[in-house]
XYZ file of C-alpha atoms in Angstrom:
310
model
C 98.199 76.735 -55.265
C 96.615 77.118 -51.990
C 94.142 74.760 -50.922
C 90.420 75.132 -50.482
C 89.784 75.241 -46.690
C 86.669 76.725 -44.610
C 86.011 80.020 -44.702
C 83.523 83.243 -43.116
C 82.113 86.322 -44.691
C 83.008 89.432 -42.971
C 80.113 90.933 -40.791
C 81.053 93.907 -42.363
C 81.573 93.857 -45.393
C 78.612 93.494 -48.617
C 79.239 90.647 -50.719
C 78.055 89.671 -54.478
C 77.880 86.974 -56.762
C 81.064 87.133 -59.625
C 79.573 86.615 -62.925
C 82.115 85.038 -65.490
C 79.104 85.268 -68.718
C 80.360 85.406 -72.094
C 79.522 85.830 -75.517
C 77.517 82.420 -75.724
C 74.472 82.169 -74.242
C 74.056 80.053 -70.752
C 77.614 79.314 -70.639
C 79.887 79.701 -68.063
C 83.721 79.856 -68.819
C 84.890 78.988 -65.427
C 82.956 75.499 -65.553
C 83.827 74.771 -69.145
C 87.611 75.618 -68.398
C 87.358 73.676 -65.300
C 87.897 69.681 -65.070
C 84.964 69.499 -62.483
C 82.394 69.399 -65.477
C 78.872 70.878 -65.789
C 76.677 68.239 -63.974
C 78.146 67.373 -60.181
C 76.144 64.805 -58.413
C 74.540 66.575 -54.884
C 74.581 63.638 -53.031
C 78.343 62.807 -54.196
C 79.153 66.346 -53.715
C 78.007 66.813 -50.386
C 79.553 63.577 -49.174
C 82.642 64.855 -50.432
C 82.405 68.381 -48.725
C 81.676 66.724 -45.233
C 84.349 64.061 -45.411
C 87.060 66.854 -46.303
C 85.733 70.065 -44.760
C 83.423 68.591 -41.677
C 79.957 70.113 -40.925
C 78.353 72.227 -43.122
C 79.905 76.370 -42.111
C 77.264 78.752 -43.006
C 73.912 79.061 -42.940
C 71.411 77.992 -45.217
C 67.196 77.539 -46.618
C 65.812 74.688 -44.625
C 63.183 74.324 -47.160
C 65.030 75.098 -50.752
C 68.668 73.729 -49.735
C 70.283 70.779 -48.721
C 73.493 72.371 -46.970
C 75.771 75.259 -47.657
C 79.685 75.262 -47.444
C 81.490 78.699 -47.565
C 85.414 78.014 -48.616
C 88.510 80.229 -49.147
C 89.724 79.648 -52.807
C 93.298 80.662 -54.129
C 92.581 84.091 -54.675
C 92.373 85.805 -51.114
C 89.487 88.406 -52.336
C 87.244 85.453 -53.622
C 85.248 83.305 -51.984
C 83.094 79.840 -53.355
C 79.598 79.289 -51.837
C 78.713 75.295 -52.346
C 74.984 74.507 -52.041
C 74.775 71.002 -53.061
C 71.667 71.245 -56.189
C 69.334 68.374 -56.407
C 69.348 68.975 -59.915
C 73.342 68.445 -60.167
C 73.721 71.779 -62.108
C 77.479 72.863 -61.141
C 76.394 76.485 -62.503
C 73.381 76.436 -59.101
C 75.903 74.286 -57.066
C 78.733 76.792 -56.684
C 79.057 80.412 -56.843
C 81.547 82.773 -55.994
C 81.545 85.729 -54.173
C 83.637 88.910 -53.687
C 82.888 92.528 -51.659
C 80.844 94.852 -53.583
C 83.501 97.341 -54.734
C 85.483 94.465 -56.070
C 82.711 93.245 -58.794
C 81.741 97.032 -59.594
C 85.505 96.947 -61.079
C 83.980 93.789 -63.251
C 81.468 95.519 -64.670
C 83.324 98.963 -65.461
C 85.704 96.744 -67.732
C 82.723 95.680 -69.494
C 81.239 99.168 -70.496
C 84.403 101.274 -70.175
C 84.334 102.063 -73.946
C 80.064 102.459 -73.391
C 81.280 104.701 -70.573
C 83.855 106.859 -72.878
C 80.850 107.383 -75.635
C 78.384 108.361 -73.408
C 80.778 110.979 -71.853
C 81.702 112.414 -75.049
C 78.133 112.453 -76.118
C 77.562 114.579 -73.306
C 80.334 116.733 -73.767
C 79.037 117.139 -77.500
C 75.799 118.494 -75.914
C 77.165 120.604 -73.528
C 78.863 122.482 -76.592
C 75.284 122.640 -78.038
C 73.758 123.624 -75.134
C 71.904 122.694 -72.055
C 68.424 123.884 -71.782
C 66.843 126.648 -69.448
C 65.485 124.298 -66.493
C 68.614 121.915 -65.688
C 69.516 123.794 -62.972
C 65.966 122.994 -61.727
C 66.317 119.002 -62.615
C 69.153 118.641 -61.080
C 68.325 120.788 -57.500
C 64.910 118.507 -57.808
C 67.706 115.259 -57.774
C 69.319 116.816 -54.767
C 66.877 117.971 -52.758
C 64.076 115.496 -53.020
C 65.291 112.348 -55.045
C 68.597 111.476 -54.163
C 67.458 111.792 -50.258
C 64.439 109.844 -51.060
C 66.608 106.417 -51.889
C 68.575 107.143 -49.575
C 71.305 107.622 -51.881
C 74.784 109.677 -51.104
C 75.422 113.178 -52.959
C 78.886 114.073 -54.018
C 79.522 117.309 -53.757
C 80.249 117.420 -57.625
C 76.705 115.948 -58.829
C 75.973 118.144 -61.488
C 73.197 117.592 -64.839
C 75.759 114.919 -65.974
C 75.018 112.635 -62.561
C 71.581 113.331 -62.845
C 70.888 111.024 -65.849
C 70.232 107.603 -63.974
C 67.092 109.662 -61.909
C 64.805 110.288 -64.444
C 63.038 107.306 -63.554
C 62.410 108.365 -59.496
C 60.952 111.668 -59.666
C 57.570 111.526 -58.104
C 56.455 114.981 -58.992
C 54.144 115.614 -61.925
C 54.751 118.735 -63.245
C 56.614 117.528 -66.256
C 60.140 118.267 -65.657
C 61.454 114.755 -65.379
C 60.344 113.871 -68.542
C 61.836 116.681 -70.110
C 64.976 115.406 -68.362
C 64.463 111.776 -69.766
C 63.661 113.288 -73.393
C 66.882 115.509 -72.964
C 69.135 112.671 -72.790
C 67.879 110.251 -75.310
C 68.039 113.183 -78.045
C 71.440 113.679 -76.318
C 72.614 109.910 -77.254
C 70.987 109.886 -80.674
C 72.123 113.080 -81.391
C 75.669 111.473 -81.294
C 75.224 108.532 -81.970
C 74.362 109.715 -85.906
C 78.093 111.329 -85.348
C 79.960 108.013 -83.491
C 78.187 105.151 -83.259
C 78.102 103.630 -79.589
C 80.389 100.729 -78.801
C 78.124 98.780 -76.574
C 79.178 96.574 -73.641
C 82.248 94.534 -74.404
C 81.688 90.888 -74.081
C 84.022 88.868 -72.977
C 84.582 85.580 -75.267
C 84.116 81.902 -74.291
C 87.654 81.238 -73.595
C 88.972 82.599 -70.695
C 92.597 82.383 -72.266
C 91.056 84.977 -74.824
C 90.432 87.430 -72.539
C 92.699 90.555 -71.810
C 95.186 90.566 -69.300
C 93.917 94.382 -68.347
C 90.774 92.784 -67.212
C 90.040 92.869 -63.583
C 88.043 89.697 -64.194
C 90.295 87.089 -65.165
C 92.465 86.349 -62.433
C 89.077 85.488 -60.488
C 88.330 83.485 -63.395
C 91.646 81.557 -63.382
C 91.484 81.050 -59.232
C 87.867 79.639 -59.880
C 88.932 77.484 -61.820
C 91.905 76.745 -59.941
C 88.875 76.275 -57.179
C 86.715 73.807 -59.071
C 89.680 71.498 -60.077
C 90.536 71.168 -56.340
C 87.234 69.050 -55.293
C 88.904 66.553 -57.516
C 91.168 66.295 -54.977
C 90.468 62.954 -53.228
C 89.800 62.297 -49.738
C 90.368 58.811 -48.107
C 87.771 57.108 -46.453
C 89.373 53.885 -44.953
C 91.417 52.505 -47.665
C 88.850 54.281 -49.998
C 89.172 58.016 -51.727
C 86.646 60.039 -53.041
C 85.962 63.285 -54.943
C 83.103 64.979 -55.874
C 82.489 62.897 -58.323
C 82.603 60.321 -55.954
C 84.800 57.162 -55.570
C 88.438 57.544 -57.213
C 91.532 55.188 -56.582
C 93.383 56.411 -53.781
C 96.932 57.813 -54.840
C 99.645 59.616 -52.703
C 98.331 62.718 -52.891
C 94.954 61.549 -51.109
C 93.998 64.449 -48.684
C 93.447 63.293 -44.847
C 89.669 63.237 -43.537
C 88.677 66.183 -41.752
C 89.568 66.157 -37.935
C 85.778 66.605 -36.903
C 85.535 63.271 -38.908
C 84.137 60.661 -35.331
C 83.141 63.462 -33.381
C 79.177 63.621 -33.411
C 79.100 67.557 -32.820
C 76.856 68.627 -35.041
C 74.202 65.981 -33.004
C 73.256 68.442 -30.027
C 71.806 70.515 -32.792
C 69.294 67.679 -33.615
C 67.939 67.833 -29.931
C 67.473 71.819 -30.099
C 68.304 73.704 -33.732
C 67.898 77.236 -32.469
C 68.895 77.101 -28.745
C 71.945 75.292 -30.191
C 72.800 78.229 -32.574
C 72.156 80.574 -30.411
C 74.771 78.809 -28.194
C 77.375 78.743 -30.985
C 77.035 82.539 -31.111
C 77.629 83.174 -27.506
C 80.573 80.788 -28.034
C 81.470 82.917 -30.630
C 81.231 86.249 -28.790
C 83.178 84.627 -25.776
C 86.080 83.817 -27.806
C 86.005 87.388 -29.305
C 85.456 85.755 -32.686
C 87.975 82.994 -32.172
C 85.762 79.823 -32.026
C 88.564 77.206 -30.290
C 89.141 79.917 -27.647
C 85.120 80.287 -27.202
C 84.908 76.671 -26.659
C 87.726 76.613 -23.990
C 86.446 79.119 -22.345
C 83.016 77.961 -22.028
C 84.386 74.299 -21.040
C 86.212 76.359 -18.015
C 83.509 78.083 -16.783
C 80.904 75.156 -17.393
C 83.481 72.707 -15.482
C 83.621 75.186 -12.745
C 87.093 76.464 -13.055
C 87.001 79.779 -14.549
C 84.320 82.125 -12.444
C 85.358 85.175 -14.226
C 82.668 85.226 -17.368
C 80.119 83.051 -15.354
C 77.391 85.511 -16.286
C 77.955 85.489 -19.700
């Protein structure tokens, strides 16, 4: 299993929170599987994070937050956001985040069989029959809603596409309520004929859940994730964890190397001249943070005059 280490989100990429919810209420199957528990101590937690990881990577709520670490976990597409909670909530602690099109494929598990009714409910209607002004509704999507929320237009968006805009349509003339009314009677019209499947919820137990689902190999590296800050850390001839102090064994992790090195303390003297330094560190290294430092040491020290200016 790879090891948690420090991690970035891409600048260009959109990122959002995984949600692991099941069939019971509050719970979260990637805490209760884990060994971590439900309750983490913040101040135990973040003295962990420092001692193994260093400073704190990623930015954070001066007023709401204590500190925020950003860490690779075992799955490469998954990331785990620490933001040590006052409270000691694990579920507010940690989160975990993956790109955008990568949860969407979450959620489609969960209503693919909603999705396959609602299709063949329309399909039902279209052998019914589709009344005079839909071609109307769904030019009024393309011309003035869709461009309104600024929202891209396949070239295939037809009266089936057009369901989700009933609710956007700032004219008052009537027709997108027509359109609204049109697609309930559509679903109830079916639903008398096959009832509608619902979202499928996954159960408590991530073992439970299907191997098709997109889901649970995130769920298994989370919790692959979790376990991992009960890897100890020394401190002297000390260890800890996150749940703080542990007996040390062989497997007792090394302190981080920034562990000595007060280099987070220029930051004290100037918060915001000292970030924006970091990021002209950053851009000098061409992303690569060591090489940004050793080329700002060499032109600070005088012996590199080529990026003086920068």
């Amino acid at each position: 299993m790879a090891a948690l280490k420090l991690a970035r989100l891409k600048s260009d990429r959109h990122y959002r929170g995984v949600d692991f919810s099941s069939v019971t209420l509050f719970l979260n199957p990637v805490i209760a599987a884990s060994k971590l528990g439900a309750d983490v101590d913040y101040g135990r937690l973040f003295a962990y994070l420092f001692r193994r990881f260093g400073y704190p990577n990623c930015g954070w709520d001066d007023y709401k937050e204590l500190a925020c670490y950003l860490l690779a976990t075992p799955h490469p597409q998954m990331l785990m956001k620490i933001v040590p909670y006052v409270g000691n909530d694990a579920s507010i602690s940690i989160r975990f985040l993956v790109e955008h099109p990568t949860a969407s494929t979450f959620d489609d598990f969960g209503r693919r069989h909603r999705d396959a009714w609602r299709t063949a409910a329309l399909d039902h209607q279209e052998r019914t029959g589709l009344p005079a002004w839909m071609p109307q509704w769904v030019e009024r999507c393309k011309d003035q809603i869709l461009p309104r929320l600024g929202t891209w237009i396949p070239d295939n968006f037809g009266w089936r596409e057009s369901a989700p805009y009933v609710d956007f349509d700032n004219a008052d003339d009537g027709l997108a309520k027509m359109a609204k009314a049109f697609f309930i009677a559509a679903y109830e019209l079916y639903q008398a004929i096959v009832p509608d499947p619902g979202y499928e919820e996954r159960p408590d137990a991530i073992a439970e859940w299907s191997d098709e689902d997109p889901l649970k190999p995130f769920a298994l590296a989370a919790v692959a994730a979790l376990n991992d800050l009960l890897r100890p850390v020394r401190v002297r001839d000390h260890a800890i964890t996150a749940h703080g102090e542990v007996a040390p064994t062989g497997r007792t992790l090394k302190e981080s190397g920034v562990a000595g090195y007060p280099s987070g303390a220029l930051g004290n003297a100037d918060p915001k001249g000292f970030a924006a330094l970091h990021g002209l560190i950053v851009t000098l290294g061409k992303g690569n943070e060591k090489r940004g430092v050793a080329k700002a040491l060499a032109i600070l020290s005088g012996q590199d005059k080529s990026n003086s200016r920068i």
